[in-house]
mmCIF file of C-alpha atoms in Angstrom:
data_model
loop_
_atom_site.group_PDB
_atom_site.id
_atom_site.type_symbol
_atom_site.label_atom_id
_atom_site.label_comp_id
_atom_site.label_asym_id
_atom_site.label_seq_id
_atom_site.Cartn_x
_atom_site.Cartn_y
_atom_site.Cartn_z
ATOM 1 C CA UNK A 1 6.020 3.061 41.162
ATOM 2 C CA UNK A 2 5.673 4.768 37.809
ATOM 3 C CA UNK A 3 9.080 6.371 38.271
ATOM 4 C CA UNK A 4 10.659 2.980 38.979
ATOM 5 C CA UNK A 5 9.123 1.529 35.823
ATOM 6 C CA UNK A 6 10.435 4.460 33.816
ATOM 7 C CA UNK A 7 13.898 3.968 35.303
ATOM 8 C CA UNK A 8 13.913 0.250 34.483
ATOM 9 C CA UNK A 9 12.698 0.988 30.974
ATOM 10 C CA UNK A 10 15.460 3.543 30.512
ATOM 11 C CA UNK A 11 18.046 1.021 31.730
ATOM 12 C CA UNK A 12 16.804 -1.552 29.233
ATOM 13 C CA UNK A 13 16.982 1.017 26.443
ATOM 14 C CA UNK A 14 20.520 1.985 27.480
ATOM 15 C CA UNK A 15 21.554 -1.660 27.380
ATOM 16 C CA UNK A 16 20.018 -2.019 23.908
ATOM 17 C CA UNK A 17 21.981 1.024 22.763
ATOM 18 C CA UNK A 18 25.205 -0.601 23.970
ATOM 19 C CA UNK A 19 24.522 -3.994 22.414
ATOM 20 C CA UNK A 20 25.984 -3.189 18.956
ATOM 21 C CA UNK A 21 29.278 -2.128 20.566
ATOM 22 C CA UNK A 22 29.327 -5.213 22.798
ATOM 23 C CA UNK A 23 28.616 -7.531 19.863
ATOM 24 C CA UNK A 24 31.358 -5.953 17.745
ATOM 25 C CA UNK A 25 33.919 -6.353 20.543
ATOM 26 C CA UNK A 26 32.868 -9.947 21.227
ATOM 27 C CA UNK A 27 32.986 -10.864 17.543
ATOM 28 C CA UNK A 28 36.495 -9.560 16.965
ATOM 29 C CA UNK A 29 37.799 -10.849 20.293
ATOM 30 C CA UNK A 30 36.343 -14.370 20.078
ATOM 31 C CA UNK A 31 36.033 -14.992 16.328
ATOM 32 C CA UNK A 32 38.754 -12.926 14.655
ATOM 33 C CA UNK A 33 41.438 -12.879 17.350
ATOM 34 C CA UNK A 34 40.211 -16.181 18.843
ATOM 35 C CA UNK A 35 41.245 -15.162 22.333
ATOM 36 C CA UNK A 36 39.220 -15.258 25.564
ATOM 37 C CA UNK A 37 38.037 -12.057 27.158
ATOM 38 C CA UNK A 38 40.465 -10.842 29.829
ATOM 39 C CA UNK A 39 39.055 -9.859 33.228
ATOM 40 C CA UNK A 40 35.478 -10.872 32.453
ATOM 41 C CA UNK A 41 34.135 -9.752 35.840
ATOM 42 C CA UNK A 42 35.775 -6.358 35.489
ATOM 43 C CA UNK A 43 34.335 -5.929 31.993
ATOM 44 C CA UNK A 44 30.835 -6.879 33.149
ATOM 45 C CA UNK A 45 31.050 -4.476 36.074
ATOM 46 C CA UNK A 46 32.239 -1.709 33.773
ATOM 47 C CA UNK A 47 29.387 -2.443 31.377
ATOM 48 C CA UNK A 48 26.928 -2.173 34.260
ATOM 49 C CA UNK A 49 28.386 1.197 35.230
ATOM 50 C CA UNK A 50 28.078 2.425 31.646
ATOM 51 C CA UNK A 51 24.423 1.345 31.501
ATOM 52 C CA UNK A 52 23.713 3.094 34.799
ATOM 53 C CA UNK A 53 25.603 6.189 33.680
ATOM 54 C CA UNK A 54 23.703 6.447 30.403
ATOM 55 C CA UNK A 55 20.421 5.894 32.217
ATOM 56 C CA UNK A 56 20.957 8.589 34.827
ATOM 57 C CA UNK A 57 22.430 10.930 32.240
ATOM 58 C CA UNK A 58 19.303 10.599 30.109
ATOM 59 C CA UNK A 59 17.102 11.196 33.140
ATOM 60 C CA UNK A 60 19.166 14.236 34.056
ATOM 61 C CA UNK A 61 18.754 15.699 30.582
ATOM 62 C CA UNK A 62 14.992 15.237 30.623
ATOM 63 C CA UNK A 63 14.548 16.496 34.186
ATOM 64 C CA UNK A 64 17.082 19.329 34.235
ATOM 65 C CA UNK A 65 18.953 20.527 31.170
ATOM 66 C CA UNK A 66 16.205 20.363 28.552
ATOM 67 C CA UNK A 67 13.560 22.105 30.703
ATOM 68 C CA UNK A 68 15.874 24.842 31.960
ATOM 69 C CA UNK A 69 17.193 25.539 28.465
ATOM 70 C CA UNK A 70 13.716 25.843 27.002
ATOM 71 C CA UNK A 71 12.414 27.841 29.978
ATOM 72 C CA UNK A 72 15.219 30.401 29.836
ATOM 73 C CA UNK A 73 14.873 30.777 26.077
ATOM 74 C CA UNK A 74 11.139 31.335 26.385
ATOM 75 C CA UNK A 75 11.634 33.832 29.223
ATOM 76 C CA UNK A 76 14.127 35.870 27.204
ATOM 77 C CA UNK A 77 11.808 35.824 24.192
ATOM 78 C CA UNK A 78 8.756 36.916 26.200
ATOM 79 C CA UNK A 79 10.642 39.783 27.834
ATOM 80 C CA UNK A 80 12.010 40.928 24.496
ATOM 81 C CA UNK A 81 15.504 41.288 25.950
ATOM 82 C CA UNK A 82 17.570 40.624 22.845
ATOM 83 C CA UNK A 83 20.784 41.950 24.394
ATOM 84 C CA UNK A 84 20.686 39.610 27.386
ATOM 85 C CA UNK A 85 19.611 36.755 25.137
ATOM 86 C CA UNK A 86 22.756 37.313 23.064
ATOM 87 C CA UNK A 87 24.902 37.532 26.203
ATOM 88 C CA UNK A 88 23.382 34.334 27.563
ATOM 89 C CA UNK A 89 23.858 32.559 24.221
ATOM 90 C CA UNK A 90 27.535 33.515 24.053
ATOM 91 C CA UNK A 91 28.209 32.565 27.674
ATOM 92 C CA UNK A 92 26.421 29.254 27.198
ATOM 93 C CA UNK A 93 28.549 28.329 24.201
ATOM 94 C CA UNK A 94 31.786 29.616 25.713
ATOM 95 C CA UNK A 95 31.300 28.110 29.166
ATOM 96 C CA UNK A 96 30.342 24.613 28.075
ATOM 97 C CA UNK A 97 33.140 24.457 25.499
ATOM 98 C CA UNK A 98 36.048 25.747 27.577
ATOM 99 C CA UNK A 99 35.468 22.957 30.109
ATOM 100 C CA UNK A 100 35.096 20.197 27.505
ATOM 101 C CA UNK A 101 37.614 17.402 28.315
ATOM 102 C CA UNK A 102 37.956 16.363 24.669
ATOM 103 C CA UNK A 103 38.948 19.897 23.690
ATOM 104 C CA UNK A 104 41.509 20.016 26.499
ATOM 105 C CA UNK A 105 43.032 16.737 25.316
ATOM 106 C CA UNK A 106 43.179 17.779 21.660
ATOM 107 C CA UNK A 107 44.693 21.166 22.543
ATOM 108 C CA UNK A 108 47.378 19.585 24.714
ATOM 109 C CA UNK A 109 48.238 17.055 22.013
ATOM 110 C CA UNK A 110 48.394 19.770 19.356
ATOM 111 C CA UNK A 111 50.714 21.854 21.540
ATOM 112 C CA UNK A 112 53.023 18.889 22.082
ATOM 113 C CA UNK A 113 53.187 18.093 18.372
ATOM 114 C CA UNK A 114 53.781 21.764 17.542
ATOM 115 C CA UNK A 115 56.683 21.844 19.993
ATOM 116 C CA UNK A 116 58.196 18.663 18.570
ATOM 117 C CA UNK A 117 57.913 20.124 15.079
ATOM 118 C CA UNK A 118 59.761 23.274 16.082
ATOM 119 C CA UNK A 119 56.739 25.512 15.570
ATOM 120 C CA UNK A 120 56.820 26.664 19.189
ATOM 121 C CA UNK A 121 59.618 26.408 21.782
ATOM 122 C CA UNK A 122 59.911 23.073 23.573
ATOM 123 C CA UNK A 123 59.056 24.512 26.981
ATOM 124 C CA UNK A 124 56.197 23.838 29.368
ATOM 125 C CA UNK A 125 55.090 27.473 29.362
ATOM 126 C CA UNK A 126 55.064 27.706 25.569
ATOM 127 C CA UNK A 127 53.083 24.500 25.146
ATOM 128 C CA UNK A 128 50.603 25.513 27.851
ATOM 129 C CA UNK A 129 50.174 28.940 26.290
ATOM 130 C CA UNK A 130 49.637 27.410 22.848
ATOM 131 C CA UNK A 131 47.086 24.914 24.189
ATOM 132 C CA UNK A 132 45.241 27.629 26.114
ATOM 133 C CA UNK A 133 45.139 29.768 22.984
ATOM 134 C CA UNK A 134 43.576 26.925 21.037
ATOM 135 C CA UNK A 135 40.976 26.316 23.739
ATOM 136 C CA UNK A 136 40.087 30.004 23.935
ATOM 137 C CA UNK A 137 39.828 30.273 20.144
ATOM 138 C CA UNK A 138 37.447 27.334 20.000
ATOM 139 C CA UNK A 139 35.395 28.458 23.010
ATOM 140 C CA UNK A 140 34.999 32.004 21.667
ATOM 141 C CA UNK A 141 34.038 30.665 18.251
ATOM 142 C CA UNK A 142 31.366 28.405 19.743
ATOM 143 C CA UNK A 143 29.984 31.308 21.753
ATOM 144 C CA UNK A 144 29.760 33.417 18.608
ATOM 145 C CA UNK A 145 28.296 30.468 16.712
ATOM 146 C CA UNK A 146 25.435 30.181 19.199
ATOM 147 C CA UNK A 147 24.850 33.935 18.933
ATOM 148 C CA UNK A 148 24.713 33.618 15.140
ATOM 149 C CA UNK A 149 22.314 30.692 15.396
ATOM 150 C CA UNK A 150 20.032 32.598 17.763
ATOM 151 C CA UNK A 151 20.060 35.603 15.426
ATOM 152 C CA UNK A 152 19.064 33.285 12.600
ATOM 153 C CA UNK A 153 16.042 32.148 14.605
ATOM 154 C CA UNK A 154 15.079 35.715 15.501
ATOM 155 C CA UNK A 155 15.486 37.059 11.967
ATOM 156 C CA UNK A 156 14.291 33.995 10.078
ATOM 157 C CA UNK A 157 17.447 33.721 7.962
ATOM 158 C CA UNK A 158 17.698 30.581 5.783
ATOM 159 C CA UNK A 159 20.088 28.145 7.418
ATOM 160 C CA UNK A 160 21.387 26.624 4.187
ATOM 161 C CA UNK A 161 22.750 29.972 2.985
ATOM 162 C CA UNK A 162 24.689 30.506 6.215
ATOM 163 C CA UNK A 163 26.020 26.946 6.359
ATOM 164 C CA UNK A 164 27.101 26.885 2.711
ATOM 165 C CA UNK A 165 28.733 30.286 3.098
ATOM 166 C CA UNK A 166 30.520 29.085 6.210
ATOM 167 C CA UNK A 167 31.950 26.016 4.524
ATOM 168 C CA UNK A 168 33.065 28.130 1.582
ATOM 169 C CA UNK A 169 34.964 30.178 4.153
ATOM 170 C CA UNK A 170 36.475 26.994 5.596
ATOM 171 C CA UNK A 171 37.679 25.907 2.155
ATOM 172 C CA UNK A 172 39.180 29.324 1.432
ATOM 173 C CA UNK A 173 40.971 29.444 4.788
ATOM 174 C CA UNK A 174 42.331 25.947 4.197
ATOM 175 C CA UNK A 175 44.368 27.279 1.268
ATOM 176 C CA UNK A 176 46.071 29.907 3.429
ATOM 177 C CA UNK A 177 46.329 28.216 6.823
ATOM 178 C CA UNK A 178 49.556 26.429 7.824
ATOM 179 C CA UNK A 179 49.398 22.720 7.045
ATOM 180 C CA UNK A 180 50.040 21.671 10.633
ATOM 181 C CA UNK A 181 46.910 23.440 11.921
ATOM 182 C CA UNK A 182 44.403 22.224 9.304
ATOM 183 C CA UNK A 183 43.812 18.797 10.824
ATOM 184 C CA UNK A 184 43.515 20.269 14.313
ATOM 185 C CA UNK A 185 41.042 22.848 13.015
ATOM 186 C CA UNK A 186 38.859 20.234 11.361
ATOM 187 C CA UNK A 187 38.895 18.037 14.467
ATOM 188 C CA UNK A 188 37.991 20.988 16.678
ATOM 189 C CA UNK A 189 34.621 21.128 14.975
ATOM 190 C CA UNK A 190 33.810 17.715 16.396
ATOM 191 C CA UNK A 191 35.116 18.019 19.935
ATOM 192 C CA UNK A 192 32.996 21.102 20.602
ATOM 193 C CA UNK A 193 29.689 19.230 20.455
ATOM 194 C CA UNK A 194 29.895 17.802 23.958
ATOM 195 C CA UNK A 195 27.290 15.938 25.970
ATOM 196 C CA UNK A 196 26.440 19.113 27.885
ATOM 197 C CA UNK A 197 26.567 21.622 25.037
ATOM 198 C CA UNK A 198 24.296 19.682 22.690
ATOM 199 C CA UNK A 199 21.229 19.306 24.950
ATOM 200 C CA UNK A 200 21.439 22.842 26.325
ATOM 201 C CA UNK A 201 21.915 24.460 22.931
ATOM 202 C CA UNK A 202 19.215 22.307 21.356
ATOM 203 C CA UNK A 203 16.803 23.224 24.139
ATOM 204 C CA UNK A 204 17.685 26.891 23.649
ATOM 205 C CA UNK A 205 16.905 26.757 19.940
ATOM 206 C CA UNK A 206 13.684 24.789 20.300
ATOM 207 C CA UNK A 207 12.515 26.999 23.171
ATOM 208 C CA UNK A 208 13.107 30.168 21.167
ATOM 209 C CA UNK A 209 11.432 28.851 18.035
ATOM 210 C CA UNK A 210 8.446 27.680 20.089
ATOM 211 C CA UNK A 211 7.949 31.109 21.642
ATOM 212 C CA UNK A 212 8.564 33.487 18.738
ATOM 213 C CA UNK A 213 5.522 34.051 16.579
ATOM 214 C CA UNK A 214 5.909 32.825 13.023
ATOM 215 C CA UNK A 215 8.711 30.359 13.832
ATOM 216 C CA UNK A 216 8.426 26.603 13.464
ATOM 217 C CA UNK A 217 10.349 24.627 16.130
ATOM 218 C CA UNK A 218 11.066 21.844 13.654
ATOM 219 C CA UNK A 219 12.308 24.157 10.912
ATOM 220 C CA UNK A 220 13.875 26.944 12.947
ATOM 221 C CA UNK A 221 14.661 25.364 16.324
ATOM 222 C CA UNK A 222 17.457 23.109 15.132
ATOM 223 C CA UNK A 223 20.748 23.966 13.464
ATOM 224 C CA UNK A 224 22.625 25.659 16.302
ATOM 225 C CA UNK A 225 24.927 22.658 16.654
ATOM 226 C CA UNK A 226 25.885 22.985 12.984
ATOM 227 C CA UNK A 227 27.158 26.513 13.627
ATOM 228 C CA UNK A 228 28.973 25.299 16.751
ATOM 229 C CA UNK A 229 30.833 22.757 14.608
ATOM 230 C CA UNK A 230 31.551 25.139 11.730
ATOM 231 C CA UNK A 231 32.986 28.286 13.275
ATOM 232 C CA UNK A 232 35.707 26.567 15.363
ATOM 233 C CA UNK A 233 37.322 25.248 12.177
ATOM 234 C CA UNK A 234 37.623 28.782 10.849
ATOM 235 C CA UNK A 235 38.822 30.290 14.116
ATOM 236 C CA UNK A 236 41.489 27.644 14.713
ATOM 237 C CA UNK A 237 42.879 28.089 11.202
ATOM 238 C CA UNK A 238 43.044 31.844 11.764
ATOM 239 C CA UNK A 239 44.747 31.159 15.105
ATOM 240 C CA UNK A 240 47.340 29.034 13.313
ATOM 241 C CA UNK A 241 47.948 31.786 10.769
ATOM 242 C CA UNK A 242 48.418 34.389 13.498
ATOM 243 C CA UNK A 243 50.753 32.171 15.537
ATOM 244 C CA UNK A 244 53.122 31.505 12.620
#
């Protein structure tokens, strides 16, 4: 019974989260465009599916991804296995990023535009190779970013120094990178923070900071996502410079 109440409460919260989007769409459709909503039943059914999806996704995070991320981080910390912690961190970042649909879409679009601009040959193999190279560059950079973030937690390095230094590197690379790759590089920093990567990486950071003596989960447990957004910009610009 308690579980059913929690589920209903989560559904209500999901609906509340969607209300701003629904109100914006209704306002512009009915007031600005002054046109009726097409396929009302289909829209309502789709809205119901979104509410259900958000609800079950939230439950899945709380029941599965968050606990397993924190548990594994705490287990690695207790065993003192820094090497395997680094390997796990890299694989976590790489694996969740390489399968990210948004990254696949952006890479394919970038390859198509590059082919149309004469940067790469207008062939299927060339475009696929270019897109795969972009995806690998981003996935490797996210893996290394998570490793860097975990090292920061272990060593107690100040996050602001690393982040500021990273963005200085982004600015410097922007001056040397080909113009066509700069926008793609900047966008790659956003598409890497997927719905799977964020909860797992956050749980990893909080779990580590909670286990290591002298670390504060609030101060040291967060910030991994910032590295996962920063390094891909640098790696993609380097990729563009190498591919010229």
